[in-house]
Short mmCIF file of C-alpha atoms and ligand atoms in Angstrom, two decimals:
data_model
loop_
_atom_site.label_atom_id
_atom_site.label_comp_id
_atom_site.label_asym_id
_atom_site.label_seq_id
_atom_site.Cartn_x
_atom_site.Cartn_y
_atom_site.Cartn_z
CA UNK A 1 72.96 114.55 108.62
CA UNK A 2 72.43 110.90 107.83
CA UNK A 3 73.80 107.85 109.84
CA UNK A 4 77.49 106.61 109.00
CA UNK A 5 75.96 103.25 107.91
CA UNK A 6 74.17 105.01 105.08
CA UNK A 7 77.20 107.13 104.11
CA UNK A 8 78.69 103.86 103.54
CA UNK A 9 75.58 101.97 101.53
CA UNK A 10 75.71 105.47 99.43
CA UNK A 11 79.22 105.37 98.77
CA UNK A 12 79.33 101.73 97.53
CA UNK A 13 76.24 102.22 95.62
CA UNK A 14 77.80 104.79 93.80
CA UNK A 15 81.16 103.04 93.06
CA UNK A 16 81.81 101.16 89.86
CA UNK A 17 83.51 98.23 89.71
CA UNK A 18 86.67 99.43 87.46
CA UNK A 19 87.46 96.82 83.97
CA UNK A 20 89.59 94.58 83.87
CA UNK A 21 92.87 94.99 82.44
CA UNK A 22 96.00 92.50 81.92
CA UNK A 23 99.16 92.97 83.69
CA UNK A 24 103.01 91.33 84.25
CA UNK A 25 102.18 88.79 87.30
CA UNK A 26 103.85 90.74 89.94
CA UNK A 27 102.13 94.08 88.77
CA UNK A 28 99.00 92.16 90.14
CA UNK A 29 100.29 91.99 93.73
CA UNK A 30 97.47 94.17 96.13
CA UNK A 31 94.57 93.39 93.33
CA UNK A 32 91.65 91.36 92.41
CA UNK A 33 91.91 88.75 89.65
CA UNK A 34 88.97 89.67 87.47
CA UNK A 35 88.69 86.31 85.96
CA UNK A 36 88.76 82.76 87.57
CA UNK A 37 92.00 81.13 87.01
CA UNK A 38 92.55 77.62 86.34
CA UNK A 39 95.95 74.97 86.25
CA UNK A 40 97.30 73.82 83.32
CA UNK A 41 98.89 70.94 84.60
CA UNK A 42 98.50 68.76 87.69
CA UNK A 43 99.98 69.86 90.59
CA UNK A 44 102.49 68.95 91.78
CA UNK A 45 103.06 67.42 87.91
CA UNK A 46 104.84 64.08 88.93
CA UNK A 47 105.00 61.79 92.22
CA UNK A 48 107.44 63.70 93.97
CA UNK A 49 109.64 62.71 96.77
CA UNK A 50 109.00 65.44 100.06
CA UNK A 51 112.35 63.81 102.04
CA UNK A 52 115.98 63.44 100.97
CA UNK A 53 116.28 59.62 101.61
CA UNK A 54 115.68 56.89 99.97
CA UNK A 55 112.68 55.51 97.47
CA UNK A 56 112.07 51.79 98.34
CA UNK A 57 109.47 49.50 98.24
CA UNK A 58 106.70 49.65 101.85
CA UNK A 59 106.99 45.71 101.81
CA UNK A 60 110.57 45.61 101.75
CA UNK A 61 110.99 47.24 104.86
CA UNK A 62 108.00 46.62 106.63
CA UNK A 63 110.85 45.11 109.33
CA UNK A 64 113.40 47.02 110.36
CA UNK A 65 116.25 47.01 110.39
CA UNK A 66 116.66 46.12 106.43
CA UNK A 67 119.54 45.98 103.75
CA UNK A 68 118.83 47.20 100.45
CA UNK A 69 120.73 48.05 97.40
CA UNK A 70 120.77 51.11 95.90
CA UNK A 71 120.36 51.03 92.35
CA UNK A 72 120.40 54.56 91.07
CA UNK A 73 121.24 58.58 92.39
CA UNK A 74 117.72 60.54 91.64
CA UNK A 75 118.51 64.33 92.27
CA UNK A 76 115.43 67.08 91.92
CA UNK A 77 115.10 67.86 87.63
CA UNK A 78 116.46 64.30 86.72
CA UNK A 79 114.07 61.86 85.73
CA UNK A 80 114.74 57.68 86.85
CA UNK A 81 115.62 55.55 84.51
CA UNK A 82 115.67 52.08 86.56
CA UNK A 83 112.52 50.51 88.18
CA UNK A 84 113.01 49.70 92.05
CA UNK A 85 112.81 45.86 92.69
CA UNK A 86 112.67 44.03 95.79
CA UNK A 87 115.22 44.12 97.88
CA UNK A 88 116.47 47.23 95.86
CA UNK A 89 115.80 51.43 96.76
CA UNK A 90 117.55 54.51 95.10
CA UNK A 91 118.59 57.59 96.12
CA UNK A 92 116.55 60.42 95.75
CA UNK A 93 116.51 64.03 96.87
CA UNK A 94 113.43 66.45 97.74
CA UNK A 95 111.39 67.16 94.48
CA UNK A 96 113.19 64.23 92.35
CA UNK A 97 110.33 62.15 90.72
CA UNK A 98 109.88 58.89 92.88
CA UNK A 99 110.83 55.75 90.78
CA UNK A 100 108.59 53.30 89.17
CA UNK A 101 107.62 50.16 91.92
CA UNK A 102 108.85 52.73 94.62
CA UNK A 103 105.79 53.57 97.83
CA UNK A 104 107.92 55.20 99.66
CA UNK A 105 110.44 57.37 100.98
CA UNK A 106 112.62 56.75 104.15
CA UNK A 107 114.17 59.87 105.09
CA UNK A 108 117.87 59.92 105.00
CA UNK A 109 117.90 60.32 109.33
CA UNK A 110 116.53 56.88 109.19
CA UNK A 111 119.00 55.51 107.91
CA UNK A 112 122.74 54.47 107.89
CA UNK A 113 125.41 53.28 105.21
CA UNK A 114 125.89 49.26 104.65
CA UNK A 115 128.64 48.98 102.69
CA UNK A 116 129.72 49.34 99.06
CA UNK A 117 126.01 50.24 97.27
CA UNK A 118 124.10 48.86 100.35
CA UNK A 119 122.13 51.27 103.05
CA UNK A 120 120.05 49.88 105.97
CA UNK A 121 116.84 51.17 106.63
CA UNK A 122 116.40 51.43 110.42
CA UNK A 123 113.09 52.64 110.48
CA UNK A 124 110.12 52.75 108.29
CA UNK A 125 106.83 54.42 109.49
CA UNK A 126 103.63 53.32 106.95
CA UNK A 127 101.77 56.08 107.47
CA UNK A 128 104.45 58.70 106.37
CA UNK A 129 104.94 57.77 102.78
CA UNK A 130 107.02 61.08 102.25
CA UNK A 131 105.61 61.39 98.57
CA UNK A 132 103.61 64.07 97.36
CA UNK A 133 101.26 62.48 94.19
CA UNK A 134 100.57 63.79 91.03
CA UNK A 135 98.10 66.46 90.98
CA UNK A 136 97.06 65.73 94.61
CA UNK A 137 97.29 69.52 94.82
CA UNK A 138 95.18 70.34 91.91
CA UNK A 139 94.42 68.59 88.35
CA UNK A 140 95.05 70.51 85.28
CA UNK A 141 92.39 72.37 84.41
CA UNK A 142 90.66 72.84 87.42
CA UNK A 143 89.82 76.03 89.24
CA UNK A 144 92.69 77.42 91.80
CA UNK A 145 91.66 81.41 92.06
CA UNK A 146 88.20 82.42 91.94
CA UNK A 147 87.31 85.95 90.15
CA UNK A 148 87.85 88.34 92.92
CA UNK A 149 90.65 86.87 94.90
CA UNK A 150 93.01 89.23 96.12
CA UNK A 151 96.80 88.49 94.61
CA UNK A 152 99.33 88.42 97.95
CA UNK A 153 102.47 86.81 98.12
CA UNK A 154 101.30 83.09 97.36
CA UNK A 155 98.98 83.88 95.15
CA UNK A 156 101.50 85.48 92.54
CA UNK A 157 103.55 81.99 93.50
CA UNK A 158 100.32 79.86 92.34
CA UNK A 159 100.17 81.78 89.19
CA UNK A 160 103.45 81.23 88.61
CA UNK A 161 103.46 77.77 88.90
CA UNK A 162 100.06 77.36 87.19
CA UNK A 163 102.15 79.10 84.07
CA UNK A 164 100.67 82.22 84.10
CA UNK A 165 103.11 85.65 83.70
CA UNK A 166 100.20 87.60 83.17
CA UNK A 167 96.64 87.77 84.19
CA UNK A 168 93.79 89.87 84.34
CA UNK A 169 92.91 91.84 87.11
CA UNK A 170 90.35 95.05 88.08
CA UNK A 171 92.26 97.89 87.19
CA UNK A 172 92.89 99.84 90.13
CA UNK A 173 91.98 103.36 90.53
CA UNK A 174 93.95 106.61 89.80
CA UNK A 175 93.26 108.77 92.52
CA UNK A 176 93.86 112.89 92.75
CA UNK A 177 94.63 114.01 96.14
CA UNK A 178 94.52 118.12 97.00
CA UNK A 179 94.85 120.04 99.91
CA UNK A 180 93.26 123.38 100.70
CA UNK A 181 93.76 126.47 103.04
CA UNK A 182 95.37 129.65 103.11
CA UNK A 183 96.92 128.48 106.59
CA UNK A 184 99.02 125.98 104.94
CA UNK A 185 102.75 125.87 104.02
CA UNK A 186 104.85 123.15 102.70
CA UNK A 187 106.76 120.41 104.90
CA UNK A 188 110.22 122.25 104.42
CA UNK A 189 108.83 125.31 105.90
CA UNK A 190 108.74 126.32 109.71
CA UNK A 191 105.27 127.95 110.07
CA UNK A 192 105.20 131.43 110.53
CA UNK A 193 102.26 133.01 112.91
CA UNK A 194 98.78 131.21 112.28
CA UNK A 195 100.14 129.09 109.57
CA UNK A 196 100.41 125.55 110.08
CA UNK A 197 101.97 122.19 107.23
CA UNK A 198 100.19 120.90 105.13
CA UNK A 199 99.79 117.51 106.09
CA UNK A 200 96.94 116.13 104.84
CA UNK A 201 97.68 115.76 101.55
CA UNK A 202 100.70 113.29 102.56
CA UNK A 203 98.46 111.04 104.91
CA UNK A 204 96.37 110.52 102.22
CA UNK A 205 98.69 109.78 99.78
CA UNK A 206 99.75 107.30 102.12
CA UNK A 207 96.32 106.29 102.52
CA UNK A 208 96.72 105.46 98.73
CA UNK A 209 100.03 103.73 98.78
CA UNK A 210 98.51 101.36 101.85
CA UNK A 211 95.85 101.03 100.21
CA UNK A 212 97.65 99.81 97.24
CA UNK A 213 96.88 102.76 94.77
CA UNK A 214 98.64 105.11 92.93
CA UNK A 215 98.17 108.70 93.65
CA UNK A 216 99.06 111.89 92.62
CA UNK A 217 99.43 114.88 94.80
CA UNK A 218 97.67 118.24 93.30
CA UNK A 219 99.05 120.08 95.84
CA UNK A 220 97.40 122.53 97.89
CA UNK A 221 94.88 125.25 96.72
CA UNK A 222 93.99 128.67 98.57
CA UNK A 223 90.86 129.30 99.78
CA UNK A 224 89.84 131.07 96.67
CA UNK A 225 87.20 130.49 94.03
CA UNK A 226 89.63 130.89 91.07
CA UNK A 227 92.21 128.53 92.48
CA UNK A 228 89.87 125.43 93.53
CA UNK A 229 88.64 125.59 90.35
CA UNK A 230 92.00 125.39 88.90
CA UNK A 231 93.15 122.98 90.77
CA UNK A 232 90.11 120.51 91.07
CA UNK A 233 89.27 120.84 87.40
CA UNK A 234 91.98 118.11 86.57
CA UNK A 235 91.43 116.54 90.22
CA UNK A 236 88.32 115.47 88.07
CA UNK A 237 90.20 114.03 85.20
CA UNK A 238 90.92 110.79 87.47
CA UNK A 239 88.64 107.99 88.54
CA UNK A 240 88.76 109.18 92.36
CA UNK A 241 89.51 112.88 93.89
CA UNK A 242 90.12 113.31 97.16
CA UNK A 243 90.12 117.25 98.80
CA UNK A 244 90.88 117.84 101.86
CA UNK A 245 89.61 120.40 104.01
CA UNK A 246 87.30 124.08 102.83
CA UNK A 247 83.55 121.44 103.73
CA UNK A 248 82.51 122.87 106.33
CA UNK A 249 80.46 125.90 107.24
CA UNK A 250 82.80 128.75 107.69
CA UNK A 251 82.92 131.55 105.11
CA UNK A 252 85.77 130.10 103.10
CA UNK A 253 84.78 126.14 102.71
CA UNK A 254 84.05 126.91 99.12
CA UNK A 255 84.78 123.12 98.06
CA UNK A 256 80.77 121.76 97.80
CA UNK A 257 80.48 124.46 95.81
CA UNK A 258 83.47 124.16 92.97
CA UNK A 259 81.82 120.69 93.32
CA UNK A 260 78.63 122.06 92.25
CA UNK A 261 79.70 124.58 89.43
CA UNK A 262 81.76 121.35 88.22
CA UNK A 263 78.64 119.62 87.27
CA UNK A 264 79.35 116.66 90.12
CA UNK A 265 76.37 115.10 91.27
CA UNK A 266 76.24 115.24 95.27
CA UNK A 267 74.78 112.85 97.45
CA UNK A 268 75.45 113.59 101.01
CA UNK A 269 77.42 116.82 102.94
CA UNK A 270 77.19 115.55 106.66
CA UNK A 271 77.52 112.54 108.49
CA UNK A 272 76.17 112.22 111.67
CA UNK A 273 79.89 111.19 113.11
CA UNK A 274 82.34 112.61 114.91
CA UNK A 275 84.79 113.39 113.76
CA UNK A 276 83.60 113.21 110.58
CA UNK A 277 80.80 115.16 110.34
CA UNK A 278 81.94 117.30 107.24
CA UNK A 279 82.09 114.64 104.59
CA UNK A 280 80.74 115.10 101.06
CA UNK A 281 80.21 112.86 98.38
CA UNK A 282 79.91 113.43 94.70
CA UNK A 283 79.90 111.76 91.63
CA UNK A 284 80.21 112.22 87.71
CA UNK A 285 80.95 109.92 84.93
CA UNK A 286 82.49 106.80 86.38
CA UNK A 287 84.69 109.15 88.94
CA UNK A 288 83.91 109.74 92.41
CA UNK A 289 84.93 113.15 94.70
CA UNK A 290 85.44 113.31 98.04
CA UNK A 291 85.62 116.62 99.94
CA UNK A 292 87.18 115.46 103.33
CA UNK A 293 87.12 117.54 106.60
CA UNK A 294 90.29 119.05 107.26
CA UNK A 295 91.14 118.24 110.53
CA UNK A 296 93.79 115.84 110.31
CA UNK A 297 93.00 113.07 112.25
CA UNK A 298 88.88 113.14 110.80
CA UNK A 299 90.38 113.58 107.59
CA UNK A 300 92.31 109.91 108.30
CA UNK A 301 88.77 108.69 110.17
CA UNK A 302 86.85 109.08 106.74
CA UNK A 303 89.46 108.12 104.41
CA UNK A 304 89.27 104.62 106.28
CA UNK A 305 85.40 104.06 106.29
CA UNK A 306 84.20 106.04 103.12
CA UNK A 307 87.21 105.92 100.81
CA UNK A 308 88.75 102.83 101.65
CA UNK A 309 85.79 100.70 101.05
CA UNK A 310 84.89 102.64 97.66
CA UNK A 311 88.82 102.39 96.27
CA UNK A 312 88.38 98.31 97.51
CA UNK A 313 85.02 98.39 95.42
CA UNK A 314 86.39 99.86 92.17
CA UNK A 315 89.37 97.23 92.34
CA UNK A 316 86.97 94.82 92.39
CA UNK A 317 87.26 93.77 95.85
CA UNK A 318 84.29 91.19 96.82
CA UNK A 319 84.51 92.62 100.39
CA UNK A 320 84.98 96.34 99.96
CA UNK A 321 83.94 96.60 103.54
CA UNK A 322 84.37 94.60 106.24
CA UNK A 323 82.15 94.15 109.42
CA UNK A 324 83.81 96.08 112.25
CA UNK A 325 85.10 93.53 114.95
CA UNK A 326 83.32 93.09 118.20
CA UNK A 327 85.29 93.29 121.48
CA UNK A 328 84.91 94.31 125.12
CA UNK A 329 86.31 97.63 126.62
CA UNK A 330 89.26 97.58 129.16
CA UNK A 331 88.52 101.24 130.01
CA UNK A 332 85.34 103.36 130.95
CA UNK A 333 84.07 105.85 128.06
CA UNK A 334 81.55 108.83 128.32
CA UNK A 335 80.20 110.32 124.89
CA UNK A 336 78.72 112.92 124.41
CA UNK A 337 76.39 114.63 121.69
CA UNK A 338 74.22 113.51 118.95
CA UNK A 339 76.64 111.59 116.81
CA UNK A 340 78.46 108.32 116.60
CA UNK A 341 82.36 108.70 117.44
CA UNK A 342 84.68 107.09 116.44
CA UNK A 343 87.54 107.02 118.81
CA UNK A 344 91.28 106.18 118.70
CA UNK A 345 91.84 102.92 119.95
CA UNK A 346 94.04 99.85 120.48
CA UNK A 347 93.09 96.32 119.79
CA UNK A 348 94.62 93.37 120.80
CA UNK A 349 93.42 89.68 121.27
CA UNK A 350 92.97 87.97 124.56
CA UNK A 351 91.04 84.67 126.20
CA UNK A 352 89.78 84.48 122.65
CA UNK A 353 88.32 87.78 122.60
CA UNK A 354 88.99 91.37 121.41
CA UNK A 355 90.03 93.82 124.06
CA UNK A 356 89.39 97.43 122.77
CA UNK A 357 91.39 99.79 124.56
CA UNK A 358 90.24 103.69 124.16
CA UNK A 359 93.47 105.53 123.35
CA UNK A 360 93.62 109.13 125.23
CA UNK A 361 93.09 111.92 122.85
CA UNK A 362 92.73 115.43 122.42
CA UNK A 363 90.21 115.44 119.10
CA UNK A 364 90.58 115.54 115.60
CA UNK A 365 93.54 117.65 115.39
CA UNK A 366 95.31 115.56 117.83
CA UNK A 367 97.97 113.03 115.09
CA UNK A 368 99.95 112.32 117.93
CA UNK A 369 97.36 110.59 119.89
CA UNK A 370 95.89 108.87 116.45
CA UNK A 371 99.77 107.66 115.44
CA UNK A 372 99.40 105.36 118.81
CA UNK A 373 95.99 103.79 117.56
CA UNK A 374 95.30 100.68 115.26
CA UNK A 375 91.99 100.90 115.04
CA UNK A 376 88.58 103.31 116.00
CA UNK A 377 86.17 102.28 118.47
CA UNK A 378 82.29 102.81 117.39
CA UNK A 379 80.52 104.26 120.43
CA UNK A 380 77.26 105.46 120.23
CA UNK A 381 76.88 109.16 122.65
CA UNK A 382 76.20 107.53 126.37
CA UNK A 383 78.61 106.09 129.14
CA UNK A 384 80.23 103.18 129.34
CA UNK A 385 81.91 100.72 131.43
CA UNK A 386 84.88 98.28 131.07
CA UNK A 387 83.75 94.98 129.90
CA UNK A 388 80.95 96.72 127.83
CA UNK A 389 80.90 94.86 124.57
CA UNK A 390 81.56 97.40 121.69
CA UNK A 391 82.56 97.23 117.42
CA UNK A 392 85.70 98.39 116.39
CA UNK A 393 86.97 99.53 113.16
CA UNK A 394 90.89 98.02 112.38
CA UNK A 395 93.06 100.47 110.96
CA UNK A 396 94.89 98.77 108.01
CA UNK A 397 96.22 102.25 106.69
P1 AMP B 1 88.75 123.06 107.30
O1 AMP B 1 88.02 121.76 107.11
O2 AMP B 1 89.33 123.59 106.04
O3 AMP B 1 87.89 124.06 107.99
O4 AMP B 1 89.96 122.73 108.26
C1 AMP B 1 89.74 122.26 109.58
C2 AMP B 1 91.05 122.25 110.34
O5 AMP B 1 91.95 121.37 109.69
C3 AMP B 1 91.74 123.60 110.39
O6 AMP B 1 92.36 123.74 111.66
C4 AMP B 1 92.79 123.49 109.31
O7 AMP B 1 93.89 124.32 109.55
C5 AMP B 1 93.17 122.03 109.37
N1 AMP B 1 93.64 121.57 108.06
C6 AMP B 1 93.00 121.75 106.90
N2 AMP B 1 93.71 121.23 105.90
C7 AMP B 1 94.83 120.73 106.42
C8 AMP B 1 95.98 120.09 105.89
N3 AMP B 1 96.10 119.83 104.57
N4 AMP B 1 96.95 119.68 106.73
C9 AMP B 1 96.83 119.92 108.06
N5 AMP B 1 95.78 120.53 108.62
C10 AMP B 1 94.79 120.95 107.83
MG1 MG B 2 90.25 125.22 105.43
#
């Protein structure tokens, strides 16, 4: 058995860093840019008014109330044709280029109408200029993503408006996910006696999809040499396979060795966690195999601190695992055995702290208790109080 810590330096030791391939901008949403990225223009590109109002000139109304004449109607896309003299302003609208001689914008509440091409400032205040300069944001051809940076929401709108409608990201895994045991039947089916669903195989998919990788279900094989092998021959075909269930040590976990008579190199078979304990990790050319244990909930428990981190590292991820947080318990804990566990829990954020609440559970079979949780708490075997400060592990799946 060898600490979880290990497990994990193992793992990500053993991971490659996929290539990196070039993809639509919005495919890229969920990955890591694999190059740096850098503006072609200045950002924003012009002077830009940030206030419908009006563009005048800071000395002209440096007393208020003032009179000035408007010149010119500037809405956003049209460019000004008149410079702004004293005693004149124009009109302008949010994202119109400010006119020549123009320092300002008076938003239009701070104002009033004066007659026939006349408006009256009421109030001017110097330090709000209301205009956004030219590449205040960014100059063109500076830096604005590093390598690495993970593409959300404004990311892919930075990209945009740098010009780019495609870049080059880590290619993100394909990942093989198959369940095993005779005991199992589909979803649509109502177990008959000593059968219960498959539902591994579907939390780990979604596992995948949260994850932000594609994944394709093998199915589920029987407990039988001839059908593993069927079955998790092509599970090897992709860059990560996931089995679930058959590791441990009764007669029929026959997984490790399919592994084995596969030619995949293994590193570890147990874990000293709980749950957990039954983990196994293998490797061949530029793919990595997991063989999970089958319980459902310590299936979930390893996906999220050995296969998470390894799927993050192959994307290219330059955190493929995150510190746990640290927090304080709001309810006493006894733990028992040799191994770490890690627990069910809820986290939430209070008086500038984490409070990690242990979430009442009736073991690793026990989804219904785990569905309630957002994240594990690490406990070491011993007792515990509340208040005791403790790490926990978020669940982002
Ligand atoms: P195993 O690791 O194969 O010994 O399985 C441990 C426990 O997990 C047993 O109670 C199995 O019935 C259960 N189990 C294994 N695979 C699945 C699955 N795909 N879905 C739900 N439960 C499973
Ligand atoms: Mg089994």
């Amino acid at each position: 058995m060898i600490p979880p810590d290990e497990a994990l330096r193992i793992v990500l030791e053993h991971t490659p860093r996929l290539e990196a391939v070039e993809v639509p901008l919005i495919d890229a949403v969920g990955a890591c840019l694999a190059e740096p990225v850098a503006s072609d223009i200045d950002l924003p590109p012009f002077d830009k008014s940030a206030m419908d109002g009006y563009a005048v000139r800071a000395g002209d109304v440096a007393e208020t109330p003032a009179d000035l004449t408007v010149i010119e109607e500037l809405p956003a896309g049209v460019a000004p044709t008149k410079e702004i003299g004293p005693g004149r302003c124009a009109k302008i609208m949010t994202g119109a280029p400010v006119p020549a001689g123009a320092d300002m914008v008076i938003m239009v509440e701070d104002t009033e109408p004066a007659g026939e091409g006349r408006v009256r400032i009421l109030a001017a205040h110097p330090d709000s200029r209301n205009i956004c300069r030219r590449g205040e944001d960014i100059r063109a051809g500076r830096t604005v993503l590093d390598a690495g940076h993970v593409v959300r929401a404004a990311e892919v709108g930075l990209l945009a408006s740098v010009g780019r409608d495609r870049v080059r990201i880590h290619r993100r895994p394909h990942v093989a996910v198959l369940g095993t045991g005779n005991e199992l039947v589909p979803v649509t089916e109502t177990p008959g006696p000593g059968r219960i669903r498959d539902s591994n195989s579907w939390s780990l998919m979604a596992c995948c999809r949260r994850a932000g990788v594609q994944a394709k279900r093998l199915g589920v094989a029987k407990d039988a040499e001839a059908d593993l092998r069927e079955k998790i021959g092509p599970g090897l075909q992709y860059d990560v396979l996931l089995v679930s269930g058959g590791v441990s040590m009764g007669d029929w976990d026959l997984v490790p060795k399919i592994f084995d008579a596969f030619g995949v190199a293994g590193h570890f078979a147990t874990v000293r966690m709980k749950p957990g304990k039954p983990t196994v990790f293998a490797t061949g050319e530029n793919r990595i195999v997991f063989g999970l244990p089958g319980n459902p909930v310590s299936t979930l428990v390893a996906f999220r601190l050995f296969v998470w981190p390894a799927i993050r590292k192959m994307m290219g991820h330059p955190d493929p695992a995150p510190p746990p947080v640290e927090g304080t318990l709001t309810a006493a804990m006894n733990v028992r055995g040799n191994r770490t566990a890690y627990l069910p829990a809820h986290l939430r954020h209070e008086d500038g702290g984490w409070r990690v609440e242990p979430i009442p559970t009736r073991g690793s079979a026990d989804l219904v208790g785990f569905a309630r949780a957002d994240a594990l708490v690490i406990v070491e075997p011993g007792t515990y109080e509340p208040g005791a400060s403790v790490q926990a592990v978020p669940l982002e799946l």
